[in-house]
Tab-separated table of N, CA, C and O in Angstrom:
chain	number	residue	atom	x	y	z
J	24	UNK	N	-12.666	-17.244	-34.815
J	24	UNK	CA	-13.637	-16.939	-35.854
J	24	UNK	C	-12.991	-16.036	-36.892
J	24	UNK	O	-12.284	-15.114	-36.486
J	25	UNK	N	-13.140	-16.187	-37.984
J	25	UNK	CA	-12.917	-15.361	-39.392
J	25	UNK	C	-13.424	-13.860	-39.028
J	25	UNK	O	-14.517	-13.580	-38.535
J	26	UNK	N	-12.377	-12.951	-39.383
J	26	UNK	CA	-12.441	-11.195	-39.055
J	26	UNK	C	-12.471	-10.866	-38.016
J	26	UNK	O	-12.388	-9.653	-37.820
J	27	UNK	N	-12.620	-11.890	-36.717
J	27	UNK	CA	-12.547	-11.374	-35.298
J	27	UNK	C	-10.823	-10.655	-34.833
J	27	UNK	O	-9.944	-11.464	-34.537
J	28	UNK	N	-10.586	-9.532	-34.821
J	28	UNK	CA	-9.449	-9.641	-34.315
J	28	UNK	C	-9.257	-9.156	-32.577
J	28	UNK	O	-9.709	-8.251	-31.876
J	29	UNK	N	-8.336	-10.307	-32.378
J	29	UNK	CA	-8.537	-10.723	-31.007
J	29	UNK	C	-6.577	-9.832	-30.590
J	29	UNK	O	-5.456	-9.957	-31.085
J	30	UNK	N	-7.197	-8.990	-29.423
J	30	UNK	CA	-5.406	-7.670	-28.967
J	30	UNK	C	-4.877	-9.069	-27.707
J	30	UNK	O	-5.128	-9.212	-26.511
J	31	UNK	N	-4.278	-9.683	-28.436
J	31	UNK	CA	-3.744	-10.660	-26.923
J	31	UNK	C	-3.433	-10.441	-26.269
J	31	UNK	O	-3.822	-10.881	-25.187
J	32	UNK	N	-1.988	-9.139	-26.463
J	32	UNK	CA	-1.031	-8.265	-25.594
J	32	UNK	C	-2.164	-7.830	-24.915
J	32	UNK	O	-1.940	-8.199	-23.763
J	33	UNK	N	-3.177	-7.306	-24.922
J	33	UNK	CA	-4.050	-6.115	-24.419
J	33	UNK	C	-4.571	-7.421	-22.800
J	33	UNK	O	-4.486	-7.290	-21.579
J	34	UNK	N	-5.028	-8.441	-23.617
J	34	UNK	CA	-5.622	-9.271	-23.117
J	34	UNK	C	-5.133	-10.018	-21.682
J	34	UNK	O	-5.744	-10.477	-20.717
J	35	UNK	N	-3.680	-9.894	-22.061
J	35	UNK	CA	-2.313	-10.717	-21.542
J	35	UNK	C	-1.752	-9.576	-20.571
J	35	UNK	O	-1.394	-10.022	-19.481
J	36	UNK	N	-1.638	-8.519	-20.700
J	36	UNK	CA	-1.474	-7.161	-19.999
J	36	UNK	C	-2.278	-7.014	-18.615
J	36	UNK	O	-1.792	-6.399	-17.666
J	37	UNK	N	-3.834	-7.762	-18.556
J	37	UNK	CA	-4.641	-7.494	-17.299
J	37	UNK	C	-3.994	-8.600	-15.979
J	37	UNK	O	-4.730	-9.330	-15.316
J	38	UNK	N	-2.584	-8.520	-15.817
J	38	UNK	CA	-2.181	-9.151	-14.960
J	38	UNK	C	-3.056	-9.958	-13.941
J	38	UNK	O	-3.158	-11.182	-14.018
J	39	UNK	N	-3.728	-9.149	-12.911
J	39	UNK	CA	-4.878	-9.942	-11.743
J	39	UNK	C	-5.927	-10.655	-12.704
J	39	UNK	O	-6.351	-11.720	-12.254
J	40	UNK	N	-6.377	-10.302	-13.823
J	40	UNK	CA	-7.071	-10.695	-14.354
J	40	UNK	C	-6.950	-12.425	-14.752
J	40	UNK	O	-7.727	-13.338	-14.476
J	41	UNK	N	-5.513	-12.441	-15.584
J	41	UNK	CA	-5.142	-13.420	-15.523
J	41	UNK	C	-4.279	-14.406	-14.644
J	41	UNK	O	-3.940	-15.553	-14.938
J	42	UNK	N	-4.123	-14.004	-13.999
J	42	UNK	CA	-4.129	-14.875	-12.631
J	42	UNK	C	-5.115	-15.422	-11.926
J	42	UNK	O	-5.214	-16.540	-11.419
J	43	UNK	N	-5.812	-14.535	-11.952
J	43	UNK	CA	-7.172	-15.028	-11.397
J	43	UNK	C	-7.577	-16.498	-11.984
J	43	UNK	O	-7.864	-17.581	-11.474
J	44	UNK	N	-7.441	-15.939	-13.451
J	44	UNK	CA	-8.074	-17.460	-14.726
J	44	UNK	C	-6.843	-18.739	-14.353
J	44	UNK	O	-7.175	-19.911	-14.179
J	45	UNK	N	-5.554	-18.307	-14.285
J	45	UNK	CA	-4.769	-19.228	-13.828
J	45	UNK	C	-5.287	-20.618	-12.938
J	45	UNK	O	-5.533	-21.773	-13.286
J	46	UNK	N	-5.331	-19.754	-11.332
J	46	UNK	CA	-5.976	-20.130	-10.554
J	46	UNK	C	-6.989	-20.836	-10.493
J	46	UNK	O	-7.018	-21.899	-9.874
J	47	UNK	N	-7.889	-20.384	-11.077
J	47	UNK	CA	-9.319	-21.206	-11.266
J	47	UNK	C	-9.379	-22.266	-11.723
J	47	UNK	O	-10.086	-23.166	-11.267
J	48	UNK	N	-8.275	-22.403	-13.212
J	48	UNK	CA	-8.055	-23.445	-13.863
J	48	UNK	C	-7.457	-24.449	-13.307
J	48	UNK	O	-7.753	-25.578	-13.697
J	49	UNK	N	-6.503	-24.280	-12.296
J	49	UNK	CA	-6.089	-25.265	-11.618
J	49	UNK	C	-7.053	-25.819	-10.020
J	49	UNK	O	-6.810	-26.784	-9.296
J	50	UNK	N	-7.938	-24.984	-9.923
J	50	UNK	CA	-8.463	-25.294	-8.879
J	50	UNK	C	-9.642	-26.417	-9.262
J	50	UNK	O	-10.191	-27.321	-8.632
J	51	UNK	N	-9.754	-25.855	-10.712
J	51	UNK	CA	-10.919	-26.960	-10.976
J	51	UNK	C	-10.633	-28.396	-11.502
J	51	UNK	O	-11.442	-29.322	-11.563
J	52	UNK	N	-8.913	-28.401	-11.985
J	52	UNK	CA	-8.930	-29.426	-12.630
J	52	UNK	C	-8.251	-30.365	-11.310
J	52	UNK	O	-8.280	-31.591	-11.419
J	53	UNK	N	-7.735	-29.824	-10.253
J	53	UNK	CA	-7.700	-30.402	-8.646
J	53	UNK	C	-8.814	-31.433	-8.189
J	53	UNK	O	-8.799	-32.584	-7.752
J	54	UNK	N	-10.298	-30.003	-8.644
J	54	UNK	CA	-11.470	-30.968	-8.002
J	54	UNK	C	-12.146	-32.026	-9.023
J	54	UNK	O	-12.802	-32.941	-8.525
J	55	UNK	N	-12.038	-31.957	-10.174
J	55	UNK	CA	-11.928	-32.843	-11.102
J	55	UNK	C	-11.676	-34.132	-10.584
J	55	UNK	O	-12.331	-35.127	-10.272
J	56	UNK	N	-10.428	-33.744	-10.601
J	56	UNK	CA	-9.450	-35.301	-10.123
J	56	UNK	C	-9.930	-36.203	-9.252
J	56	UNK	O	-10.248	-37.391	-9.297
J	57	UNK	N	-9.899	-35.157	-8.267
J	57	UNK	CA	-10.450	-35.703	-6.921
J	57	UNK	C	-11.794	-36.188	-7.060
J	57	UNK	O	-12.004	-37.272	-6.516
J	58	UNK	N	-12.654	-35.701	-7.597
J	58	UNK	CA	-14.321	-35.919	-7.870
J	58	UNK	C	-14.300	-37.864	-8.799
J	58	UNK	O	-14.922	-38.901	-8.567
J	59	UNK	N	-13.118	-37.425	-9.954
J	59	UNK	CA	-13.345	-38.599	-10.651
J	59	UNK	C	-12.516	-39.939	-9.771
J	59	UNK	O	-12.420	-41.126	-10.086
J	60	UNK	N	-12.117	-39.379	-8.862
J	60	UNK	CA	-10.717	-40.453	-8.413
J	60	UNK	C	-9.429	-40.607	-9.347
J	60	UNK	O	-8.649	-41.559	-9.373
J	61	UNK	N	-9.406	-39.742	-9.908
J	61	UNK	CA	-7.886	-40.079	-10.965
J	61	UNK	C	-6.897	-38.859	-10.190
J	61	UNK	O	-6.992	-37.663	-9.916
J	62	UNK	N	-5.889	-39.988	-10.029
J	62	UNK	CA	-4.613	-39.129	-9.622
J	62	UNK	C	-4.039	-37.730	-10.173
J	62	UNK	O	-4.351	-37.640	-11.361
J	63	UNK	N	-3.516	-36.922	-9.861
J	63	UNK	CA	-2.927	-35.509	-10.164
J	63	UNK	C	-1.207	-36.043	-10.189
J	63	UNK	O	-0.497	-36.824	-9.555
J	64	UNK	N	-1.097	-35.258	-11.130
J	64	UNK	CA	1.002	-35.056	-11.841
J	64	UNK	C	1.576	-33.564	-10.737
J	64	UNK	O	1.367	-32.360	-10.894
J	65	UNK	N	2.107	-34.078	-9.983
J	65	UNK	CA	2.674	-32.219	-9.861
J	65	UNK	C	4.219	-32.491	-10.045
J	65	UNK	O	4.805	-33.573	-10.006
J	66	UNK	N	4.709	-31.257	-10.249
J	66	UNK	CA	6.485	-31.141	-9.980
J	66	UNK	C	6.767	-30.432	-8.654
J	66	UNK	O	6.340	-29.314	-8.365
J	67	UNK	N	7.815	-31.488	-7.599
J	67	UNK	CA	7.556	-30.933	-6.354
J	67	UNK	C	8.757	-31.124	-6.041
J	67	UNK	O	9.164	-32.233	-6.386
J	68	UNK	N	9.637	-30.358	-5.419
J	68	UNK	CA	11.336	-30.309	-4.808
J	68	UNK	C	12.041	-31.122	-6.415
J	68	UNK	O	12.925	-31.960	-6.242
J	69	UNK	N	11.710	-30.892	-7.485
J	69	UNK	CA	12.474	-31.139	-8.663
J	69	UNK	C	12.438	-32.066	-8.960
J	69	UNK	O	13.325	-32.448	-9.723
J	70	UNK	N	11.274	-33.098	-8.490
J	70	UNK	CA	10.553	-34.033	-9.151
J	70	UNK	C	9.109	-34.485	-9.581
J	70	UNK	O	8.393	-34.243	-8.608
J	71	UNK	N	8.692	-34.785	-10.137
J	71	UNK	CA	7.496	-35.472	-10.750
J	71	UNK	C	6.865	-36.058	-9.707
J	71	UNK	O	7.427	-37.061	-9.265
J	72	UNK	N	5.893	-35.733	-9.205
J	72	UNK	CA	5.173	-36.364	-8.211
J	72	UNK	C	3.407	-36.863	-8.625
J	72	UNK	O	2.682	-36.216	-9.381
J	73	UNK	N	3.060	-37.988	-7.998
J	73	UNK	CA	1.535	-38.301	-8.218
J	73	UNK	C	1.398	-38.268	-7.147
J	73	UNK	O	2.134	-38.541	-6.199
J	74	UNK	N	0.064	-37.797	-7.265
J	74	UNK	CA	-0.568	-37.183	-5.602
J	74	UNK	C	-1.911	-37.895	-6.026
J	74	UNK	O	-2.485	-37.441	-7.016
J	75	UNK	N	-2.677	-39.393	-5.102
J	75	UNK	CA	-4.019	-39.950	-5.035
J	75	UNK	C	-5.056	-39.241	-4.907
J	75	UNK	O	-5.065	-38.491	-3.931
J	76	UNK	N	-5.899	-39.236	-5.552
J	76	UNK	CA	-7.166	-38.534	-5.617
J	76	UNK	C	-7.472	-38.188	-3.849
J	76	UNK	O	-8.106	-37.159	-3.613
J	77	UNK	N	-7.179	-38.743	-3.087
J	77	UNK	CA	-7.708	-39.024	-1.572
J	77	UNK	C	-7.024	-37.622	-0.595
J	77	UNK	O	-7.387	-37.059	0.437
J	78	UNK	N	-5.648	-37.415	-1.728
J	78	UNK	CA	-4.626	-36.602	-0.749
J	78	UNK	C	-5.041	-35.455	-1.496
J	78	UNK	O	-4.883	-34.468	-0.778
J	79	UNK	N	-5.538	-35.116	-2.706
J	79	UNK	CA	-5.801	-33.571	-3.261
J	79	UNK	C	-6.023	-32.421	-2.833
J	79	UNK	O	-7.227	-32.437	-2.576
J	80	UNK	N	-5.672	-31.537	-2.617
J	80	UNK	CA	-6.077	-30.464	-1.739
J	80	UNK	C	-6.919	-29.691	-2.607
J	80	UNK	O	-6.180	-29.238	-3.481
J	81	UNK	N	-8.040	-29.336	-2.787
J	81	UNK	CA	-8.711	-27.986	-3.077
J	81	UNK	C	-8.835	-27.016	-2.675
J	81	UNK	O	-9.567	-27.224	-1.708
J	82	UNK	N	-8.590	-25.754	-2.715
J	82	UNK	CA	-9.046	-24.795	-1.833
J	82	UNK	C	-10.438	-24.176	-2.466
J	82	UNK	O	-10.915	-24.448	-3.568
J	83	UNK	N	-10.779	-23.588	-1.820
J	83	UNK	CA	-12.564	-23.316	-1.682
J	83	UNK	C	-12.395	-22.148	-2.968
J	83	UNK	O	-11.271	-21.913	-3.410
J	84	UNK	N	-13.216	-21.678	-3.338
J	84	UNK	CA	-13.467	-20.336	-4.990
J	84	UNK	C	-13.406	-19.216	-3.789
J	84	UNK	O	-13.943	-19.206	-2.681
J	85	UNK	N	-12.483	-18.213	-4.488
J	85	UNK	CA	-12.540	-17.485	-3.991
J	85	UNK	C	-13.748	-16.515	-3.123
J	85	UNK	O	-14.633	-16.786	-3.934
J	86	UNK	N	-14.331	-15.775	-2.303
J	86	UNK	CA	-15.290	-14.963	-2.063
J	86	UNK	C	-15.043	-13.544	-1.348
J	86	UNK	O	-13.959	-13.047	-1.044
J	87	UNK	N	-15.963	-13.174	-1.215
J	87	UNK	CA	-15.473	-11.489	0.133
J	87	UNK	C	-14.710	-11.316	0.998
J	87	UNK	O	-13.905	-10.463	1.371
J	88	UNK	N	-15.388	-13.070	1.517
J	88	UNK	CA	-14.917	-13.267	2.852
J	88	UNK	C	-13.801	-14.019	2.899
J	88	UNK	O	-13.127	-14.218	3.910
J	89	UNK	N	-13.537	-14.559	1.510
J	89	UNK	CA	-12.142	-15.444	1.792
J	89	UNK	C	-11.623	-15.201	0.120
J	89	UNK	O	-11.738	-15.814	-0.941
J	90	UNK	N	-10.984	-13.910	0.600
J	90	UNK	CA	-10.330	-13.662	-0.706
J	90	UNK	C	-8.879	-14.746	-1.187
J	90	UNK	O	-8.306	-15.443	-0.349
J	91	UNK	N	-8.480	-14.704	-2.620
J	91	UNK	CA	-7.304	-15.462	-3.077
J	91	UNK	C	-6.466	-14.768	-2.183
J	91	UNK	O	-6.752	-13.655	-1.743
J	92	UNK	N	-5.324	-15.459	-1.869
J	92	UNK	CA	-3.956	-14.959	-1.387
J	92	UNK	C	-3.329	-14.042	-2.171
J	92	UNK	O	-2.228	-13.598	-1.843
């Protein structure tokens, strides 16, 4: 937006913070995949791999009881 000024460094600085968003983002676009049936791209032992909607792993959103690693 026009006159918003946005501190990225500041933003980019909350390390756990953004990891956290990391995480999430990939957790959702995992269950995505899997939900729509469209295959996932990963890079795995230094190659390009497709992984079938069937084999996707999700892990569960974080909680209390089952915090991120």
């Amino acid at each position: 937006k026009p006159g918003r000024d946005i501190d990225v460094g500041g933003a980019l600085s909350d390390v756990p913070r953004v990891t956290e968003a990391i995480r999430e983002a990939g957790r959702d676009a995992r269950l995505r995949h899997k939900q729509l049936g469209v295959p996932i791209v990963v890079w795995q032992d230094g190659q390009i791999v497709e992984i079938p909607p069937d084999e996707i792993v999700v892990d569960p959103p974080p909680t209390p009881l089952n915090p991120e690693p």
